[in-house]
């Protein structure tokens, strides 16, 4: 049985992007991509929301074509552009000739939880999702997220998009650490049980 792992970067005051979806105030550090590569190496399917998917694909496609990119970033690009992807969206469509058509499927928001549940019943690596709070929040509420990784950065955005906007939920802290050579605090949670 596979796990759904969600990893999010947030400011200290709980926003994953600033007003108007501005990301310039977010504390992206080199350790952020190193952390993400570790997660990608254990995954065989990426889960996206419809807005984040094309932006992420286009970014890493450009990195793959950049001869000055680091070995780490080229490895991330190779994984992101080659493993299976599921996009949960009511608006995104994929043309037959799109560069991601062979590895990507789109399911509607209503069908998203059932599709994730089906994939979790299979053997294989993790299902991995970065960000996309409007997509992962409902999956959490449906009891489908096995691990929530929150990277808290040294920034206060004051306003913007909240990292979580769903129903109240109890968590169990699995571990807490500072990523090497960074100011990013990694908090790993799983859903709380009656024994916690």
mmCIF file of C-alpha atoms in Angstrom:
data_model
loop_
_atom_site.group_PDB
_atom_site.id
_atom_site.type_symbol
_atom_site.label_atom_id
_atom_site.label_comp_id
_atom_site.label_asym_id
_atom_site.label_seq_id
_atom_site.Cartn_x
_atom_site.Cartn_y
_atom_site.Cartn_z
ATOM 1 C CA UNK A 1 0.000 0.000 0.000
ATOM 2 C CA UNK A 2 1.311 3.419 -0.956
ATOM 3 C CA UNK A 3 1.355 6.627 1.064
ATOM 4 C CA UNK A 4 0.251 10.129 0.142
ATOM 5 C CA UNK A 5 2.899 12.583 1.361
ATOM 6 C CA UNK A 6 2.228 16.329 1.243
ATOM 7 C CA UNK A 7 5.080 18.814 1.649
ATOM 8 C CA UNK A 8 4.394 22.535 2.061
ATOM 9 C CA UNK A 9 6.527 25.617 2.624
ATOM 10 C CA UNK A 10 4.947 28.254 4.831
ATOM 11 C CA UNK A 11 5.835 31.514 6.477
ATOM 12 C CA UNK A 12 5.871 31.621 10.268
ATOM 13 C CA UNK A 13 2.413 33.210 10.238
ATOM 14 C CA UNK A 14 0.941 30.392 8.155
ATOM 15 C CA UNK A 15 0.857 31.610 4.538
ATOM 16 C CA UNK A 16 2.231 29.688 1.571
ATOM 17 C CA UNK A 17 2.089 32.742 -0.664
ATOM 18 C CA UNK A 18 1.619 36.449 -0.066
ATOM 19 C CA UNK A 19 -1.189 38.738 -1.251
ATOM 20 C CA UNK A 20 -2.004 38.308 -4.924
ATOM 21 C CA UNK A 21 -0.220 34.907 -4.970
ATOM 22 C CA UNK A 22 3.117 36.724 -4.612
ATOM 23 C CA UNK A 23 5.920 34.307 -3.702
ATOM 24 C CA UNK A 24 8.733 36.862 -3.462
ATOM 25 C CA UNK A 25 8.491 37.080 0.334
ATOM 26 C CA UNK A 26 8.781 33.333 0.823
ATOM 27 C CA UNK A 27 12.040 32.064 2.315
ATOM 28 C CA UNK A 28 13.215 29.767 -0.477
ATOM 29 C CA UNK A 29 16.687 28.470 0.331
ATOM 30 C CA UNK A 30 19.066 26.033 -1.328
ATOM 31 C CA UNK A 31 18.154 23.444 1.307
ATOM 32 C CA UNK A 32 14.557 23.569 0.058
ATOM 33 C CA UNK A 33 15.410 21.874 -3.247
ATOM 34 C CA UNK A 34 17.722 19.379 -1.539
ATOM 35 C CA UNK A 35 14.846 18.435 0.777
ATOM 36 C CA UNK A 36 12.462 18.076 -2.158
ATOM 37 C CA UNK A 37 14.886 15.822 -4.036
ATOM 38 C CA UNK A 38 14.938 13.429 -1.088
ATOM 39 C CA UNK A 39 11.157 13.195 -1.241
ATOM 40 C CA UNK A 40 11.133 12.779 -5.019
ATOM 41 C CA UNK A 41 13.542 9.843 -4.842
ATOM 42 C CA UNK A 42 10.944 7.912 -2.789
ATOM 43 C CA UNK A 43 7.996 8.779 -5.034
ATOM 44 C CA UNK A 44 6.694 7.326 -8.242
ATOM 45 C CA UNK A 45 3.660 9.580 -8.726
ATOM 46 C CA UNK A 46 3.284 13.333 -8.321
ATOM 47 C CA UNK A 47 -0.093 14.828 -7.414
ATOM 48 C CA UNK A 48 -0.881 18.383 -8.480
ATOM 49 C CA UNK A 49 -3.561 21.016 -8.585
ATOM 50 C CA UNK A 50 -4.368 22.434 -12.003
ATOM 51 C CA UNK A 51 -2.608 25.776 -11.535
ATOM 52 C CA UNK A 52 0.661 24.474 -10.140
ATOM 53 C CA UNK A 53 1.152 21.638 -12.621
ATOM 54 C CA UNK A 54 2.050 23.549 -15.825
ATOM 55 C CA UNK A 55 4.156 26.090 -13.912
ATOM 56 C CA UNK A 56 6.165 23.346 -12.214
ATOM 57 C CA UNK A 57 6.589 21.317 -15.397
ATOM 58 C CA UNK A 58 7.731 24.354 -17.401
ATOM 59 C CA UNK A 59 10.180 25.410 -14.683
ATOM 60 C CA UNK A 60 11.877 22.013 -14.451
ATOM 61 C CA UNK A 61 11.877 21.536 -18.234
ATOM 62 C CA UNK A 62 13.858 24.782 -18.489
ATOM 63 C CA UNK A 63 16.237 23.575 -15.768
ATOM 64 C CA UNK A 64 16.810 20.313 -17.651
ATOM 65 C CA UNK A 65 17.859 22.306 -20.726
ATOM 66 C CA UNK A 66 20.170 24.636 -18.766
ATOM 67 C CA UNK A 67 23.816 23.502 -19.012
ATOM 68 C CA UNK A 68 24.705 25.569 -15.932
ATOM 69 C CA UNK A 69 22.168 23.765 -13.700
ATOM 70 C CA UNK A 70 23.582 21.801 -10.779
ATOM 71 C CA UNK A 71 23.590 18.001 -10.718
ATOM 72 C CA UNK A 72 20.945 18.119 -7.990
ATOM 73 C CA UNK A 73 18.642 20.348 -10.010
ATOM 74 C CA UNK A 74 19.106 18.226 -13.137
ATOM 75 C CA UNK A 75 18.125 15.152 -11.125
ATOM 76 C CA UNK A 76 15.000 16.924 -9.846
ATOM 77 C CA UNK A 77 14.155 17.954 -13.401
ATOM 78 C CA UNK A 78 14.619 14.398 -14.654
ATOM 79 C CA UNK A 79 12.278 12.979 -12.019
ATOM 80 C CA UNK A 80 9.607 15.679 -12.311
ATOM 81 C CA UNK A 81 9.410 15.383 -16.089
ATOM 82 C CA UNK A 82 9.410 11.586 -16.268
ATOM 83 C CA UNK A 83 7.342 10.025 -13.465
ATOM 84 C CA UNK A 84 3.578 9.656 -13.512
ATOM 85 C CA UNK A 85 1.478 12.652 -12.522
ATOM 86 C CA UNK A 86 -2.144 13.014 -11.485
ATOM 87 C CA UNK A 87 -3.651 16.490 -11.745
ATOM 88 C CA UNK A 88 -6.805 17.167 -9.756
ATOM 89 C CA UNK A 89 -8.579 19.902 -11.681
ATOM 90 C CA UNK A 90 -11.924 20.804 -13.203
ATOM 91 C CA UNK A 91 -10.373 23.165 -15.748
ATOM 92 C CA UNK A 92 -7.068 21.736 -16.989
ATOM 93 C CA UNK A 93 -7.060 19.660 -20.149
ATOM 94 C CA UNK A 94 -4.061 17.977 -21.748
ATOM 95 C CA UNK A 95 -3.601 18.072 -25.494
ATOM 96 C CA UNK A 96 -2.467 14.830 -27.105
ATOM 97 C CA UNK A 97 0.745 16.505 -28.294
ATOM 98 C CA UNK A 98 1.599 18.117 -24.940
ATOM 99 C CA UNK A 99 5.066 17.128 -23.680
ATOM 100 C CA UNK A 100 3.518 15.700 -20.512
ATOM 101 C CA UNK A 101 0.663 13.807 -22.199
ATOM 102 C CA UNK A 102 2.275 10.366 -21.905
ATOM 103 C CA UNK A 103 2.751 10.502 -18.132
ATOM 104 C CA UNK A 104 -0.101 12.715 -16.893
ATOM 105 C CA UNK A 105 -3.796 12.178 -16.188
ATOM 106 C CA UNK A 106 -6.363 14.760 -15.128
ATOM 107 C CA UNK A 107 -9.225 13.898 -12.781
ATOM 108 C CA UNK A 108 -11.971 16.241 -11.640
ATOM 109 C CA UNK A 109 -12.092 17.575 -8.102
ATOM 110 C CA UNK A 110 -15.116 15.474 -7.249
ATOM 111 C CA UNK A 111 -13.321 12.314 -8.392
ATOM 112 C CA UNK A 112 -9.939 13.269 -6.925
ATOM 113 C CA UNK A 113 -10.286 11.595 -3.505
ATOM 114 C CA UNK A 114 -11.494 8.312 -5.008
ATOM 115 C CA UNK A 115 -8.615 8.318 -7.497
ATOM 116 C CA UNK A 116 -6.074 8.933 -4.727
ATOM 117 C CA UNK A 117 -7.628 6.143 -2.662
ATOM 118 C CA UNK A 118 -7.379 3.795 -5.673
ATOM 119 C CA UNK A 119 -3.720 4.669 -6.230
ATOM 120 C CA UNK A 120 -2.914 4.201 -2.551
ATOM 121 C CA UNK A 121 -4.155 0.604 -2.734
ATOM 122 C CA UNK A 122 -1.479 -0.229 -5.298
ATOM 123 C CA UNK A 123 2.114 -1.210 -4.698
ATOM 124 C CA UNK A 124 4.857 1.291 -5.380
ATOM 125 C CA UNK A 125 6.532 4.436 -4.125
ATOM 126 C CA UNK A 126 4.936 7.418 -2.474
ATOM 127 C CA UNK A 127 2.318 9.642 -3.993
ATOM 128 C CA UNK A 128 3.891 13.073 -3.482
ATOM 129 C CA UNK A 129 2.317 16.492 -3.502
ATOM 130 C CA UNK A 130 3.971 19.882 -3.068
ATOM 131 C CA UNK A 131 1.883 22.885 -2.040
ATOM 132 C CA UNK A 132 -1.483 23.273 -3.819
ATOM 133 C CA UNK A 133 -3.355 23.927 -0.563
ATOM 134 C CA UNK A 134 -6.728 24.110 -2.316
ATOM 135 C CA UNK A 135 -6.057 20.578 -3.574
ATOM 136 C CA UNK A 136 -4.422 18.890 -0.569
ATOM 137 C CA UNK A 137 -6.718 20.405 2.089
ATOM 138 C CA UNK A 138 -9.737 18.351 0.872
ATOM 139 C CA UNK A 139 -7.542 15.235 0.642
ATOM 140 C CA UNK A 140 -6.532 15.758 4.281
ATOM 141 C CA UNK A 141 -10.175 16.157 5.306
ATOM 142 C CA UNK A 142 -10.957 12.922 3.456
ATOM 143 C CA UNK A 143 -8.342 11.085 5.550
ATOM 144 C CA UNK A 144 -6.067 10.382 2.593
ATOM 145 C CA UNK A 145 -2.874 12.183 3.643
ATOM 146 C CA UNK A 146 -0.467 9.869 5.460
ATOM 147 C CA UNK A 147 2.281 12.380 6.162
ATOM 148 C CA UNK A 148 2.235 16.175 6.195
ATOM 149 C CA UNK A 149 5.634 17.852 6.027
ATOM 150 C CA UNK A 150 5.593 21.545 6.896
ATOM 151 C CA UNK A 151 8.691 23.614 6.201
ATOM 152 C CA UNK A 152 8.458 26.796 8.253
ATOM 153 C CA UNK A 153 10.580 29.630 6.901
ATOM 154 C CA UNK A 154 11.928 32.728 8.565
ATOM 155 C CA UNK A 155 9.375 35.171 7.154
ATOM 156 C CA UNK A 156 6.186 36.933 8.212
ATOM 157 C CA UNK A 157 3.973 37.693 5.202
ATOM 158 C CA UNK A 158 1.124 39.327 7.109
ATOM 159 C CA UNK A 159 -1.513 38.193 4.616
ATOM 160 C CA UNK A 160 -1.997 35.923 1.650
ATOM 161 C CA UNK A 161 -3.082 32.320 1.099
ATOM 162 C CA UNK A 162 -3.383 30.223 4.243
ATOM 163 C CA UNK A 163 -1.577 26.897 4.301
ATOM 164 C CA UNK A 164 -4.729 25.223 5.655
ATOM 165 C CA UNK A 165 -8.328 26.371 5.398
ATOM 166 C CA UNK A 166 -10.242 23.178 6.160
ATOM 167 C CA UNK A 167 -12.025 21.706 9.132
ATOM 168 C CA UNK A 168 -10.199 21.471 12.475
ATOM 169 C CA UNK A 169 -7.828 18.506 12.590
ATOM 170 C CA UNK A 170 -5.556 16.910 15.179
ATOM 171 C CA UNK A 171 -1.992 16.079 14.233
ATOM 172 C CA UNK A 172 0.748 13.956 15.754
ATOM 173 C CA UNK A 173 4.259 15.400 15.539
ATOM 174 C CA UNK A 174 6.651 12.744 14.233
ATOM 175 C CA UNK A 175 9.825 14.834 14.123
ATOM 176 C CA UNK A 176 11.149 18.392 14.162
ATOM 177 C CA UNK A 177 14.511 19.555 12.853
ATOM 178 C CA UNK A 178 16.291 22.402 11.100
ATOM 179 C CA UNK A 179 17.333 21.585 7.554
ATOM 180 C CA UNK A 180 21.136 21.593 7.254
ATOM 181 C CA UNK A 181 22.679 24.969 6.431
ATOM 182 C CA UNK A 182 19.308 26.725 6.408
ATOM 183 C CA UNK A 183 16.752 28.524 8.525
ATOM 184 C CA UNK A 184 13.979 26.179 7.423
ATOM 185 C CA UNK A 185 12.385 24.163 10.214
ATOM 186 C CA UNK A 186 11.015 20.820 9.073
ATOM 187 C CA UNK A 187 7.971 19.555 10.979
ATOM 188 C CA UNK A 188 6.713 16.092 10.074
ATOM 189 C CA UNK A 189 3.186 15.134 11.094
ATOM 190 C CA UNK A 190 0.815 12.261 10.658
ATOM 191 C CA UNK A 191 -2.906 12.313 11.409
ATOM 192 C CA UNK A 192 -3.563 11.878 15.116
ATOM 193 C CA UNK A 193 -5.254 8.691 16.282
ATOM 194 C CA UNK A 194 -7.293 7.982 19.392
ATOM 195 C CA UNK A 195 -4.104 6.663 21.024
ATOM 196 C CA UNK A 196 -2.253 9.998 20.639
#
